[in-house]
Amino acid sequence: MTTVYETMYILRPDLGDEQVVQQIAKYENLIREHGAENIEIQNRGKRRLAYEIQKHRDGVYVQLNYTGPGTVIAIMERAMRLSEEVIRYMTVKQDVHKEKPEEEVVAA
């Protein structure tokens, strides 16, 4: 069964643009290899953190939206946990509601 997920992760601010692109491609390829589809990536750029994380005040935010099996989450988060480039990550399951056609209201 496939589900819609959103993963937001923060990369170290001292990475160069090329290194950021490499990290984004690394995680995209990892989840694609394990069955993820409909992958949308948004590089949100360098932003100020709400609080200091591992002595960093800024971070490069990246958002991944995708569909896939739940097993892909554990694989990707393990890789992120072991990576020195990722300082924080979080994955949430999206609630996708099928829209029902609204009934037409007839003015009397």
Short mmCIF file of C-alpha atoms in Angstrom, two decimals:
data_model
loop_
_atom_site.label_atom_id
_atom_site.label_comp_id
_atom_site.label_asym_id
_atom_site.label_seq_id
_atom_site.Cartn_x
_atom_site.Cartn_y
_atom_site.Cartn_z
CA MET A 1 0.00 0.00 0.00
CA THR A 2 1.30 3.42 -0.85
CA THR A 3 0.85 6.46 1.32
CA VAL A 4 1.70 10.13 0.88
CA TYR A 5 4.61 11.36 3.01
CA GLU A 6 6.40 14.64 3.58
CA THR A 7 9.98 14.69 4.84
CA MET A 8 11.61 17.95 5.86
CA TYR A 9 15.31 17.87 6.57
CA ILE A 10 17.93 20.47 7.41
CA LEU A 11 21.45 20.35 6.03
CA ARG A 12 24.51 22.01 7.57
CA PRO A 13 24.78 25.67 6.52
CA ASP A 14 28.49 25.40 5.62
CA LEU A 15 27.82 23.06 2.66
CA GLY A 16 28.45 24.50 -0.80
CA ASP A 17 25.71 24.65 -3.43
CA GLU A 18 27.14 21.60 -5.22
CA GLN A 19 27.23 19.59 -1.98
CA VAL A 20 23.59 20.55 -1.25
CA VAL A 21 22.56 19.34 -4.73
CA GLN A 22 24.48 16.08 -4.14
CA GLN A 23 22.73 15.49 -0.80
CA ILE A 24 19.30 16.16 -2.32
CA ALA A 25 20.03 13.73 -5.19
CA LYS A 26 21.35 11.14 -2.72
CA TYR A 27 18.09 10.99 -0.74
CA GLU A 28 15.92 11.23 -3.86
CA ASN A 29 17.72 8.22 -5.39
CA LEU A 30 17.57 6.30 -2.10
CA ILE A 31 13.80 6.57 -1.75
CA ARG A 32 13.24 5.98 -5.49
CA GLU A 33 15.25 2.71 -5.26
CA HIS A 34 12.99 1.54 -2.43
CA GLY A 35 9.69 2.16 -4.19
CA ALA A 36 8.87 5.85 -3.72
CA GLU A 37 7.05 7.60 -6.55
CA ASN A 38 5.67 11.06 -7.38
CA ILE A 39 8.69 12.68 -5.76
CA GLU A 40 8.56 16.46 -5.42
CA ILE A 41 11.59 18.29 -4.05
CA GLN A 42 11.68 21.86 -2.80
CA ASN A 43 14.99 23.38 -1.78
CA ARG A 44 13.83 26.07 0.62
CA GLY A 45 17.33 27.52 0.95
CA LYS A 46 19.30 28.71 3.95
CA ARG A 47 17.18 29.90 6.86
CA ARG A 48 17.63 30.86 10.48
CA LEU A 49 16.93 28.06 12.97
CA ALA A 50 14.57 28.66 15.88
CA TYR A 51 17.29 27.41 18.23
CA GLU A 52 20.89 26.28 17.94
CA ILE A 53 21.38 22.71 16.68
CA GLN A 54 24.86 21.15 16.88
CA LYS A 55 26.37 24.67 17.19
CA HIS A 56 24.61 25.85 13.99
CA ARG A 57 22.32 28.89 13.92
CA ASP A 58 21.30 28.47 10.23
CA GLY A 59 20.46 25.51 8.03
CA VAL A 60 19.53 24.60 4.46
CA TYR A 61 15.92 23.40 4.46
CA VAL A 62 14.79 20.75 1.96
CA GLN A 63 11.25 19.41 1.62
CA LEU A 64 10.47 16.04 0.01
CA ASN A 65 6.92 15.03 -0.86
CA TYR A 66 6.37 11.50 -2.20
CA THR A 67 4.20 8.41 -2.20
CA GLY A 68 5.51 5.00 -1.29
CA PRO A 69 5.52 2.09 1.11
CA GLY A 70 6.12 2.78 4.80
CA THR A 71 9.36 0.77 4.73
CA VAL A 72 11.08 3.55 2.76
CA ILE A 73 10.87 5.89 5.78
CA ALA A 74 13.03 3.73 8.06
CA ILE A 75 15.67 3.30 5.36
CA MET A 76 15.88 7.02 4.57
CA GLU A 77 15.82 8.17 8.20
CA ARG A 78 18.59 5.72 9.10
CA ALA A 79 20.75 7.17 6.32
CA MET A 80 19.99 10.70 7.57
CA ARG A 81 20.78 9.78 11.17
CA LEU A 82 24.20 8.46 10.11
CA SER A 83 24.94 11.44 7.86
CA GLU A 84 27.05 14.30 9.19
CA GLU A 85 25.46 16.68 6.67
CA VAL A 86 21.90 16.34 8.02
CA ILE A 87 21.38 18.13 11.33
CA ARG A 88 17.61 17.50 11.70
CA TYR A 89 14.85 15.61 9.88
CA MET A 90 11.19 14.80 10.31
CA THR A 91 8.74 12.74 8.27
CA VAL A 92 4.97 13.08 8.51
CA LYS A 93 2.23 11.06 6.90
CA GLN A 94 -0.11 13.27 4.91
CA ASP A 95 -3.86 12.92 5.19
CA VAL A 96 -5.18 12.97 1.66
CA HIS A 97 -8.91 13.52 1.53
CA LYS A 98 -10.75 12.59 -1.61
CA GLU A 99 -12.85 15.59 -2.49
CA LYS A 100 -16.53 14.94 -2.87
CA PRO A 101 -18.45 17.04 -5.36
CA GLU A 102 -20.40 19.64 -3.42
CA GLU A 103 -24.14 19.62 -3.77
CA GLU A 104 -25.47 22.55 -5.68
CA VAL A 105 -27.55 24.96 -3.68
CA VAL A 106 -30.53 26.18 -5.63
CA ALA A 107 -31.64 29.70 -4.72
CA ALA A 108 -35.36 29.87 -4.17
#
